[in-house]
Short mmCIF file of C-alpha atoms and ligand atoms in Angstrom, two decimals:
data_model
loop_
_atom_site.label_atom_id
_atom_site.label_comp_id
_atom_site.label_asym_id
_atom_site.label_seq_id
_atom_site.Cartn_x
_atom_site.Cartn_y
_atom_site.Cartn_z
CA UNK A 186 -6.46 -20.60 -24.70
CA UNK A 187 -5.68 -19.11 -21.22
CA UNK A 188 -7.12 -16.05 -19.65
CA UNK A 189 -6.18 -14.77 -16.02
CA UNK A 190 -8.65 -12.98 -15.15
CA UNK A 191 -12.69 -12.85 -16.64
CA UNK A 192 -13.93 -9.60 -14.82
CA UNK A 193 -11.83 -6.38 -13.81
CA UNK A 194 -12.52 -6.98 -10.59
CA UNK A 195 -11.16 -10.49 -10.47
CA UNK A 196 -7.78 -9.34 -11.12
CA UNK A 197 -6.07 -6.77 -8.11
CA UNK A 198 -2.60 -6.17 -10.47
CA UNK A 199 0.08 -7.55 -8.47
CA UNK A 200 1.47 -8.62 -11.44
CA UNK A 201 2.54 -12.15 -10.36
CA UNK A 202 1.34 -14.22 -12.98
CA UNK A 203 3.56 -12.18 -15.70
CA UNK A 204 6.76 -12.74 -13.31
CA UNK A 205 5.95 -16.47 -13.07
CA UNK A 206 5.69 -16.85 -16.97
CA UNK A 207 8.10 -19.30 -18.04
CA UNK A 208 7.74 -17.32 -21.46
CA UNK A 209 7.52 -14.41 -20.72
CA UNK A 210 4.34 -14.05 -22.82
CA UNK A 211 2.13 -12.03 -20.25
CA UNK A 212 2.66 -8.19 -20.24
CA UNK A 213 0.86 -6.18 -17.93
CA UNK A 214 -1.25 -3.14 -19.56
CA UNK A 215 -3.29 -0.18 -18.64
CA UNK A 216 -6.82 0.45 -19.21
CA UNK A 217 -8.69 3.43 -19.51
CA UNK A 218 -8.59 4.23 -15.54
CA UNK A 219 -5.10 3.60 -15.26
CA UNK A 220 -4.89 0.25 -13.35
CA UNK A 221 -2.84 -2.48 -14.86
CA UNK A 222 -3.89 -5.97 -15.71
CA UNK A 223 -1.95 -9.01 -17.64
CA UNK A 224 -2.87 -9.39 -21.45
CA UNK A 225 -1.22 -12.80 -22.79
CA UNK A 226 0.37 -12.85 -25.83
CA UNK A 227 -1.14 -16.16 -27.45
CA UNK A 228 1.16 -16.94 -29.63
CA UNK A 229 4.13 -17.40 -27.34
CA UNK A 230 1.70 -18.85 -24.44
CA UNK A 231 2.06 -22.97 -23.95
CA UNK A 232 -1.20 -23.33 -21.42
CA UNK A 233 1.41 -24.17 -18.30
CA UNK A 234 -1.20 -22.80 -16.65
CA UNK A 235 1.28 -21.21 -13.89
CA UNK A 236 -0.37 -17.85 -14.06
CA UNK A 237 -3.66 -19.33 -12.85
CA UNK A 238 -2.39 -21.52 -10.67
CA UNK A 239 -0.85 -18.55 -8.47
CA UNK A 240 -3.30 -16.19 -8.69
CA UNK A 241 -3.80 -14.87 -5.23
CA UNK A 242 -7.27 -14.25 -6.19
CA UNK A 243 -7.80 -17.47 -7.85
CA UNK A 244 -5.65 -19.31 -5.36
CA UNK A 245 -7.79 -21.84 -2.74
CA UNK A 246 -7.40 -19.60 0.53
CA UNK A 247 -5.71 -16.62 -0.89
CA UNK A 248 -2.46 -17.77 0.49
CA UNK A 249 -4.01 -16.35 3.99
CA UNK A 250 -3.14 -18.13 7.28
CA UNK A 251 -5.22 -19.81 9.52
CA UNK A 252 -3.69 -18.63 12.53
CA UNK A 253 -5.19 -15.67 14.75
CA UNK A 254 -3.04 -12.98 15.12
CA UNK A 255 -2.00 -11.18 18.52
CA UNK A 256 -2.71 -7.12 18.22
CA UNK A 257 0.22 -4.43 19.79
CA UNK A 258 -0.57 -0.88 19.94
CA UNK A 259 3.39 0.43 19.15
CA UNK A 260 4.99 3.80 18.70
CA UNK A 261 8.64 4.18 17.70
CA UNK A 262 10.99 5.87 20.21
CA UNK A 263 12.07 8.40 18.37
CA UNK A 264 10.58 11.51 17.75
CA UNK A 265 12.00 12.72 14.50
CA UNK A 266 10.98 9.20 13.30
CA UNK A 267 7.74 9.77 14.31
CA UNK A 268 7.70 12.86 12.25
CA UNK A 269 8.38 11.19 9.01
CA UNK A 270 6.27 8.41 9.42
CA UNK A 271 2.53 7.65 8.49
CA UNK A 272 1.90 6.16 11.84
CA UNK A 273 3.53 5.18 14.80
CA UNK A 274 7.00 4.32 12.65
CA UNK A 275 6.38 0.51 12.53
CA UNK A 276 7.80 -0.08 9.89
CA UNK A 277 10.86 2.05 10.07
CA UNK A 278 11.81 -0.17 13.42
CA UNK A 279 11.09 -3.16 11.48
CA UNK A 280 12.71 -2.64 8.39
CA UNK A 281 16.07 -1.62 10.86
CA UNK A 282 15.94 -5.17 12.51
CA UNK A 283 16.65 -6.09 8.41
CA UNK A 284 19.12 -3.43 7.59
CA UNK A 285 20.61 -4.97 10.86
CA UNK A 286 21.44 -8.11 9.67
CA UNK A 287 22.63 -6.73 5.96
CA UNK A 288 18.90 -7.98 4.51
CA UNK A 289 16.91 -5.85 1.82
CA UNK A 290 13.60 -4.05 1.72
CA UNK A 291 11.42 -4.04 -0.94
CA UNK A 292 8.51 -1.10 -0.24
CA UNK A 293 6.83 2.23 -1.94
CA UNK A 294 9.21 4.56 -3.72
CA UNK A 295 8.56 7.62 -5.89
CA UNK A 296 10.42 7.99 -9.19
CA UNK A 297 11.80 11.33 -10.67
CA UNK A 298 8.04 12.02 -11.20
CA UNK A 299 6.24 11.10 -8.52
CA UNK A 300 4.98 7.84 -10.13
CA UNK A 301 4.79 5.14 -7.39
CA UNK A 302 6.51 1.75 -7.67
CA UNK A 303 7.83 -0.92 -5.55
CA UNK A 304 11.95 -0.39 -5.27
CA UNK A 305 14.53 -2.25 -3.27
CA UNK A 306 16.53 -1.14 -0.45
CA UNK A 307 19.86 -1.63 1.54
CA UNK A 308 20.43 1.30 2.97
CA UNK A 309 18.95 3.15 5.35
CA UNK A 310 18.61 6.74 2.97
CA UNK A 311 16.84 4.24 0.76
CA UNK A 312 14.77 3.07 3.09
CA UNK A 313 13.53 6.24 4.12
CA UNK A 314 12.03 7.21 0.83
CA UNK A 315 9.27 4.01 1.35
CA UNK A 316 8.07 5.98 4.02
CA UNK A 317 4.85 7.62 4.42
CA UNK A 318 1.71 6.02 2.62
CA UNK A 319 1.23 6.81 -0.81
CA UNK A 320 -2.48 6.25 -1.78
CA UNK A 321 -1.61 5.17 -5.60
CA UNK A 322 -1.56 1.46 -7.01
CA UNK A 323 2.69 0.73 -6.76
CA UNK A 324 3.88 -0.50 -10.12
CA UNK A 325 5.11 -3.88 -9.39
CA UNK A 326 7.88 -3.99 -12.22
CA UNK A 327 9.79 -7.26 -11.68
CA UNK A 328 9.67 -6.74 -7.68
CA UNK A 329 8.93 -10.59 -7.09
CA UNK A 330 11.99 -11.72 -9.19
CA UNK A 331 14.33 -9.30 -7.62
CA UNK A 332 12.69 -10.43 -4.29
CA UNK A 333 13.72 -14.23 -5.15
CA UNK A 334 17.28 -13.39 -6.71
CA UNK A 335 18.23 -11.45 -3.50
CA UNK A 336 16.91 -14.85 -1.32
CA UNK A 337 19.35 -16.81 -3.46
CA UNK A 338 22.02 -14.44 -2.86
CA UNK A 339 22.07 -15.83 1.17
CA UNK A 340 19.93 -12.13 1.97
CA UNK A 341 17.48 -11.59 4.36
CA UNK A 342 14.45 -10.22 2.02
CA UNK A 343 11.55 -7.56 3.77
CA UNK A 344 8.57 -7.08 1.44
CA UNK A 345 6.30 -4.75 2.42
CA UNK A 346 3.01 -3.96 0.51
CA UNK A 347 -0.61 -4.02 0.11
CA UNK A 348 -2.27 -7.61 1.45
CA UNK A 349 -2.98 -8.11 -2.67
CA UNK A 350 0.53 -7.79 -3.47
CA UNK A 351 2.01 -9.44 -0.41
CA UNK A 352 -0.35 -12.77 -1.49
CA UNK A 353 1.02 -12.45 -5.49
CA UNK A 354 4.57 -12.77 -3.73
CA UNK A 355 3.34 -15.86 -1.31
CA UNK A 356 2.21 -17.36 -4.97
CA UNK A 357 5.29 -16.62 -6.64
CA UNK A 358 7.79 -18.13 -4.25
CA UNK A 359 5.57 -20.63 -3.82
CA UNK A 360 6.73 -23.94 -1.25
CA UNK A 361 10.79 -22.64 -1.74
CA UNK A 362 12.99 -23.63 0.75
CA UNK A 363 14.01 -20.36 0.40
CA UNK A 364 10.97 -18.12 1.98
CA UNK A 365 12.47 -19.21 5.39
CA UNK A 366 14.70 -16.15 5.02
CA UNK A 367 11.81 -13.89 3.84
CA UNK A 368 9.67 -11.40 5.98
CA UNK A 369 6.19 -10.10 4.42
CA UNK A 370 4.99 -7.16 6.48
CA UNK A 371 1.52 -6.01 4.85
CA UNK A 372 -0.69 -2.99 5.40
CA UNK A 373 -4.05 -3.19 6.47
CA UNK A 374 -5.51 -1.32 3.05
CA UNK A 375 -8.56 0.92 2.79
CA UNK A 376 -8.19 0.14 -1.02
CA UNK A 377 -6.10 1.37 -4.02
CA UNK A 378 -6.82 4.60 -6.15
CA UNK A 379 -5.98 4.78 -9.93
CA UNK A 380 -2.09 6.12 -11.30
CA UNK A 381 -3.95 7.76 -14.07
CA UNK A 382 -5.95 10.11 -11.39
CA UNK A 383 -2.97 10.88 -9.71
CA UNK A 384 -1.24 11.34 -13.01
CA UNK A 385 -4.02 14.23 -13.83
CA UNK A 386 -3.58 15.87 -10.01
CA UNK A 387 0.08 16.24 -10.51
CA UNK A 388 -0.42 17.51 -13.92
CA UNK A 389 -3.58 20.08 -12.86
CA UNK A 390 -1.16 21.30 -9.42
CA UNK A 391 1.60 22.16 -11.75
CA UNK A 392 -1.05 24.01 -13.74
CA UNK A 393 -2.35 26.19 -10.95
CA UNK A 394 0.85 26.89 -9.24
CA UNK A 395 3.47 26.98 -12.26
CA UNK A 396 6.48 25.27 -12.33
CA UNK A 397 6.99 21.63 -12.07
CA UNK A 398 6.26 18.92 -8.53
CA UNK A 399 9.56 18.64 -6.53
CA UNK A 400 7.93 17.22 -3.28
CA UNK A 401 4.87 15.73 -2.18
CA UNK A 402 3.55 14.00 0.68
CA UNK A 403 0.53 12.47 1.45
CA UNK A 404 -0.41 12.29 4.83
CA UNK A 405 1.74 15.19 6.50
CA UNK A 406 1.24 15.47 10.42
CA UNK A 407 0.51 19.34 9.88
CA UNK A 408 -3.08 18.93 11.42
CA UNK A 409 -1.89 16.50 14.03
CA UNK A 410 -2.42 12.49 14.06
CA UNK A 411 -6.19 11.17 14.42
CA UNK A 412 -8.88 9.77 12.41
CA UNK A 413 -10.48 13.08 11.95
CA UNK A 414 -7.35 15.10 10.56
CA UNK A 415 -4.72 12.23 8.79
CA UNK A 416 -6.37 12.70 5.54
CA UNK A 417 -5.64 16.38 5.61
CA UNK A 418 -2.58 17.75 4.74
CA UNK A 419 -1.61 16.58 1.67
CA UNK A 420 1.52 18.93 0.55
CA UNK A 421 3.46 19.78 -2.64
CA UNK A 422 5.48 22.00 -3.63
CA UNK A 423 6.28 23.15 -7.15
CA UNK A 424 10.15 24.79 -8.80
CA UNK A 425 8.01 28.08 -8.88
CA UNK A 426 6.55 28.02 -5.55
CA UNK A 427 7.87 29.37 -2.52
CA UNK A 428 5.70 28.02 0.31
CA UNK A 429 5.03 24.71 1.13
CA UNK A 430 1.89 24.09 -0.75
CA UNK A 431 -1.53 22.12 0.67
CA UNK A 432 -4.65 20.57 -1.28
CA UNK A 433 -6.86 18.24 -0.06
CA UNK A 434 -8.58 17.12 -2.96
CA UNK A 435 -7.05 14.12 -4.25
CA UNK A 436 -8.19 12.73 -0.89
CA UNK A 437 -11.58 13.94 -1.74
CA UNK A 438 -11.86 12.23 -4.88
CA UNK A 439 -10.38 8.89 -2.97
CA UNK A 440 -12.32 8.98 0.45
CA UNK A 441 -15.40 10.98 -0.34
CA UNK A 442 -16.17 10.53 -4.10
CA UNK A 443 -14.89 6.83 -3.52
CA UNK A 444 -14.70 6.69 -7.24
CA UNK A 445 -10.90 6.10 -8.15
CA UNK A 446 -9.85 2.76 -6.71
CA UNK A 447 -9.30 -0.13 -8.22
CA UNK A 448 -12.44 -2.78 -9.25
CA UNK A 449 -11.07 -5.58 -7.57
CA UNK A 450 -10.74 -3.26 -3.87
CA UNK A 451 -14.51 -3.97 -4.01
CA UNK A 452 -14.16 -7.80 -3.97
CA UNK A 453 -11.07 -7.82 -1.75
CA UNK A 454 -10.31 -11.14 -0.51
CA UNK A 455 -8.02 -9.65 1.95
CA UNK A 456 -9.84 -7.87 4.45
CA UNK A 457 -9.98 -10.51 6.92
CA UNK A 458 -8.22 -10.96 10.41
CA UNK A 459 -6.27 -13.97 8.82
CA UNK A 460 -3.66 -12.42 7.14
CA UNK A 461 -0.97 -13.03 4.61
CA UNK A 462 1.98 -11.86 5.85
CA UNK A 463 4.18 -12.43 8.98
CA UNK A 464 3.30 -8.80 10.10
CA UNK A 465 0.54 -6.15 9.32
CA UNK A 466 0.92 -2.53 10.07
CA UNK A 467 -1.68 -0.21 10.41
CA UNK A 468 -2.60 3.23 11.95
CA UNK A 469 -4.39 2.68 15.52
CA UNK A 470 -6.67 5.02 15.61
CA UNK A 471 -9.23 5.21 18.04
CA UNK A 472 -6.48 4.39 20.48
CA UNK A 473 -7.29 7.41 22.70
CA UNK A 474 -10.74 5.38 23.39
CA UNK A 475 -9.66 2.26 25.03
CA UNK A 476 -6.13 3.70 26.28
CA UNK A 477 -5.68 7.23 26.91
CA UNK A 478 -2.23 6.94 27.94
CA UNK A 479 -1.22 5.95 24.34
CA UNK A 480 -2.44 8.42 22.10
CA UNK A 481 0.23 10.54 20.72
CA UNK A 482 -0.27 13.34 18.47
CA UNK A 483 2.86 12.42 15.98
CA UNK A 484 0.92 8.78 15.48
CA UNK A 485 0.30 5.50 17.00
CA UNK A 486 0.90 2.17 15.04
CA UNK A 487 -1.39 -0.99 14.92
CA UNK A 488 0.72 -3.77 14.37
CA UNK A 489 -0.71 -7.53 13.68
CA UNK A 490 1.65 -10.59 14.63
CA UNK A 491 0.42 -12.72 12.29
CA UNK A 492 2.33 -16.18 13.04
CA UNK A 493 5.26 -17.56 14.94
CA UNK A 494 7.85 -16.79 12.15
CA UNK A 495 6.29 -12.82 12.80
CA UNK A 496 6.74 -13.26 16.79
CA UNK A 497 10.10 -14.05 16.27
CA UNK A 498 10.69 -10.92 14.08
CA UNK A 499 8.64 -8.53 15.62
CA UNK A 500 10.71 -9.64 18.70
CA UNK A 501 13.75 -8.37 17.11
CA UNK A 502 11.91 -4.92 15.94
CA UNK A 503 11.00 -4.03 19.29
CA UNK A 504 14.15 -2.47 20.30
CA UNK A 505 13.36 0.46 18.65
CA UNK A 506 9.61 0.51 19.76
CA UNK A 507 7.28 1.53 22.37
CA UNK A 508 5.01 -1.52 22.58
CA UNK A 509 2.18 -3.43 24.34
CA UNK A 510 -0.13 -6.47 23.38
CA UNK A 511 -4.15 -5.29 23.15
CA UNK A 512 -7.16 -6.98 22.77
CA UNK A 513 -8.20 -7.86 19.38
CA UNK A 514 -11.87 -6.71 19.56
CA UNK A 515 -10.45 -2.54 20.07
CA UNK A 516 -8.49 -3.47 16.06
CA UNK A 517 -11.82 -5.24 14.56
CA UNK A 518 -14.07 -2.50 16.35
CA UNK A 519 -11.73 0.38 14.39
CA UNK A 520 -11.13 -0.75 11.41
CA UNK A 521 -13.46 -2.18 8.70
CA UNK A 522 -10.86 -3.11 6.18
CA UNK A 523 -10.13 -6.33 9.12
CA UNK A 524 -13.79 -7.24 8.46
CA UNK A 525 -15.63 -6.21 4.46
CA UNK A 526 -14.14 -4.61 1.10
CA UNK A 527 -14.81 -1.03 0.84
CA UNK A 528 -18.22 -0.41 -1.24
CA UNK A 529 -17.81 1.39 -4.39
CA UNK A 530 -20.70 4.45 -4.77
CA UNK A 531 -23.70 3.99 -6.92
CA UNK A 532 -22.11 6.33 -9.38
CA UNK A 533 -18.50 4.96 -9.65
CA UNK A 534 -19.56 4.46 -13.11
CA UNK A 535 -20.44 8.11 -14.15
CA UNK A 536 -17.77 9.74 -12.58
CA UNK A 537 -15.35 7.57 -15.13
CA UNK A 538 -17.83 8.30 -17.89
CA UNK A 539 -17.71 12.18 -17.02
CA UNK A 540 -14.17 11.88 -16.67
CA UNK A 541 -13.50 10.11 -20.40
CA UNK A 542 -16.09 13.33 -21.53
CA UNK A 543 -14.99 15.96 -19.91
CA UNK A 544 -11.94 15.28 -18.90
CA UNK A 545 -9.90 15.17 -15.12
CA UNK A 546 -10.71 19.36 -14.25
CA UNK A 547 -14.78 18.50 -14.58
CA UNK A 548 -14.45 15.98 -12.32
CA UNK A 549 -12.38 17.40 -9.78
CA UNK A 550 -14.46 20.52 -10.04
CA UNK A 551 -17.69 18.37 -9.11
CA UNK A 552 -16.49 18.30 -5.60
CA UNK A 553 -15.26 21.57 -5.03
C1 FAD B 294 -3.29 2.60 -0.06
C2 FAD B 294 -3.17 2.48 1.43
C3 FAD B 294 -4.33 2.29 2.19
C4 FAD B 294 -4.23 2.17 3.59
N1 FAD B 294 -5.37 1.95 4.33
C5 FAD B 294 -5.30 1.87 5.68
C6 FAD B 294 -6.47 1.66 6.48
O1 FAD B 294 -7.60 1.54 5.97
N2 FAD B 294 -6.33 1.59 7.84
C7 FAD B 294 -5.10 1.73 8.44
O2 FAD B 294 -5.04 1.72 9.67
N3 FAD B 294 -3.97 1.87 7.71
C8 FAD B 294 -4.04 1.94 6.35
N4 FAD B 294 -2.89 2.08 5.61
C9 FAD B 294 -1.58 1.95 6.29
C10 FAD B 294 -1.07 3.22 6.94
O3 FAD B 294 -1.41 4.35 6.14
C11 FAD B 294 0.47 3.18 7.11
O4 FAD B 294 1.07 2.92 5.85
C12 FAD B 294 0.93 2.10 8.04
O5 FAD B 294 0.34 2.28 9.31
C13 FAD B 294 2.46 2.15 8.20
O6 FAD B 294 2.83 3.32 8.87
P1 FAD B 294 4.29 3.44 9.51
O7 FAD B 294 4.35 4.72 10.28
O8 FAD B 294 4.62 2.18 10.23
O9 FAD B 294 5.16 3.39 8.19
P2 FAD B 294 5.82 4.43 7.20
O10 FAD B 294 7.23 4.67 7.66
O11 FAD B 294 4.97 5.57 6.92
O12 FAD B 294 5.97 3.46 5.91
C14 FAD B 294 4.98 3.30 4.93
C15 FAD B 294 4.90 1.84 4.52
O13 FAD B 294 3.83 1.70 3.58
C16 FAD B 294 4.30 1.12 2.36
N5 FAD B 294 3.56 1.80 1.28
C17 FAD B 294 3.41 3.14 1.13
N6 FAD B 294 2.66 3.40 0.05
C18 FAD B 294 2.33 2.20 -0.51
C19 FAD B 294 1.62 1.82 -1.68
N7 FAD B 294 1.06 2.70 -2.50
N8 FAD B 294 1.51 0.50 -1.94
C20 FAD B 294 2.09 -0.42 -1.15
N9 FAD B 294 2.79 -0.12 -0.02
C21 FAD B 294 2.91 1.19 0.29
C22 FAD B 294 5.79 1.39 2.31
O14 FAD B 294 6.45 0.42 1.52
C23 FAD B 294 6.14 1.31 3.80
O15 FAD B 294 6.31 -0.03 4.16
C24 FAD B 294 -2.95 2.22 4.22
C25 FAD B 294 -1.80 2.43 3.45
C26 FAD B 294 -1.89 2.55 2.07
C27 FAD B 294 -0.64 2.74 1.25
#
């Protein structure tokens, strides 16, 4: 009888062991912090084994490459670019050089209700809703399938994703033939908070203020671009409101409480400089240190060139970019997600157990 996964954190959700089921007998399900993981229905299983056998986390290597990659500090050239991206706007100039050649993106989206989940692209107003990081595990859905029917279609295919998710799509297409005409651009990822959390923060803003979400946006450039102020500014507003709206504690509860990501962000096997994608994007911060004349207060991009398939690529981005090759040691200096998982707090545990008590308002309270 075949399980995927033994421990919670052995699994990181990408969901590509229920795409690769030749029976479809694996569903993927939530537990009781909101994260999903594969449950196999026995009775239609026939121990192929496929889902194991692709496991990015199970996977000899982890589908990374071997290869070193070269580092560019980037921005994009356009201001109101800029202003709608996370960064520097890496991946708006890289997704173009797709759009370009009539390819498709596959990134972030938000449905009708601000749940997050991985949606597919060919134009550029679609596009521009996968900017901007949103710090919430993206439901998968059957991303990886659509991925490979578009790459049989003749398209050009851009994934872009966490590393965890960008290695379940390496196991899913596997040695095809047909990867030559796919480009994986990954993130370099702190780790990946809970869609049940941000379920409850929607639910308690829409509380306080009235009225029901019609925007939000994690990390606005209201308080500038730097280390120090990104992770302010998250803003909302609601059908009753009529300011934009800003709150910073879902942030709280993700970089200071630490308690809401995902089990398996604590054994990441992906926070290494050997990466699995062609590209990884990233913010450069620190930038201002080693390079004065780079720092921009609308955001500065990191971005990795992970092989020669990504030189060739990023070579056709770079119309669109300000850009310059930097020495790796300023990257692996700034950011620790390049070198160790992020640590979990000692009390990860009671802050789930006062949550299933208490409830989401206790919990948030704590920190206030
Ligand atoms: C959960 C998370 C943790 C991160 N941790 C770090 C970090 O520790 N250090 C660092 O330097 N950078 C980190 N980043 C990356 C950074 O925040 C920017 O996303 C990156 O620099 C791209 O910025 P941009 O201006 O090029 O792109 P933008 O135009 O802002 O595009 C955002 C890109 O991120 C993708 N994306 C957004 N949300 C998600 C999501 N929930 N899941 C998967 N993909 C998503 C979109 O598909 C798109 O490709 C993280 C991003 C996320 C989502």
């Amino acid at each position: 009888m075949i399980s995927v996964f033994s421990n919670r954190e052995d699994c990181c959700g990408c969901s590509a062991c229920q795409q690769i089921c030749p029976q479809s007998a694996i569903v993927m399900s939530r537990d009781e912090e909101g994260f999903l993981y594969p449950e196999i229905d026995q009775t239609r299983c026939i121990d192929c084994g496929n889902c194991i056998e692709i496991c990015p986390m199970i996977h000899k290597g982890n589908y990374k490459k071997s290869s070193t990659p070269r580092f560019y500090v980037a921005r994009h050239k356009s201001q109101a670019v800029l202003r709608q991206s996370t960064s520097g706007g890496a991946f708006t100039a890289i997704s173009d050089a797709i759009l370009r050649q009539n390819g498709v993106i596959y990134g972030a989206d938000y449905d009708e209700d601000f749940h997050v989940l991985h949606r597919r692209a060919e134009i550029p107003g679609q596009r521009d809703r996968m900017r901007i990081s949103k710090y919430v595990q993206s439901d998968m859905g059957d991303t990886y399938a659509q991925v490979k029917a578009d790459l049989q279609e003749g398209r050009k295919v851009l994934f872009t994703g966490t590393p965890c998710q960008a290695a379940g799509l390496r196991g899913f297409m596997g040695s095809s033939p047909l990867t030559d005409r796919l480009y994986i651009c990954d993130l370099i990822c702190h780790s990946i908070p809970s869609p049940l959390i941000w379920e409850e923060y929607k639910r308690l803003l829409e509380r306080e203020k009235g009225g029901k979400l019609v925007s939000v946006q994690f990390r606005s450039k209201r308080h500038g671009w730097s280390r120090a102020n990104s992770n302010k500014g998250f803003l909302f507003t609601t059908d009753k409101t009529t300011e934009i709206q800003e709150d910073d504690r879902f942030y709280q509860l993700f970089f200071k409480v630490g308690a809401i990501t995902r089990p398996s962000c604590s054994q990441c096997r992906f926070t290494d400089i050997h990466r699995v994608s062609d590209l990884t994007i990233a913010d450069y911060f620190g930038i201002e240190k080693y390079s004065p004349e780079w720092f921009a207060p609308l955001g500065v991009s990191l971005i990795l060139v992970n092989s020669p398939k990504g030189a060739d690529f990023f070579d056709q981005c770079r119309q669109e970019l300000l850009a310059e090759e930097r020495p790796k040691e300023e990257a692996l200096n700034e950011q620790k997600r390049l070198r160790e998982p992020s640590q979990f707090p000692e009390n990860r545990r009671l802050f789930w157990e006062d949550y299933g008590r208490f409830g989401f308002e206790y919990v948030i309270g704590k920190i206030e």
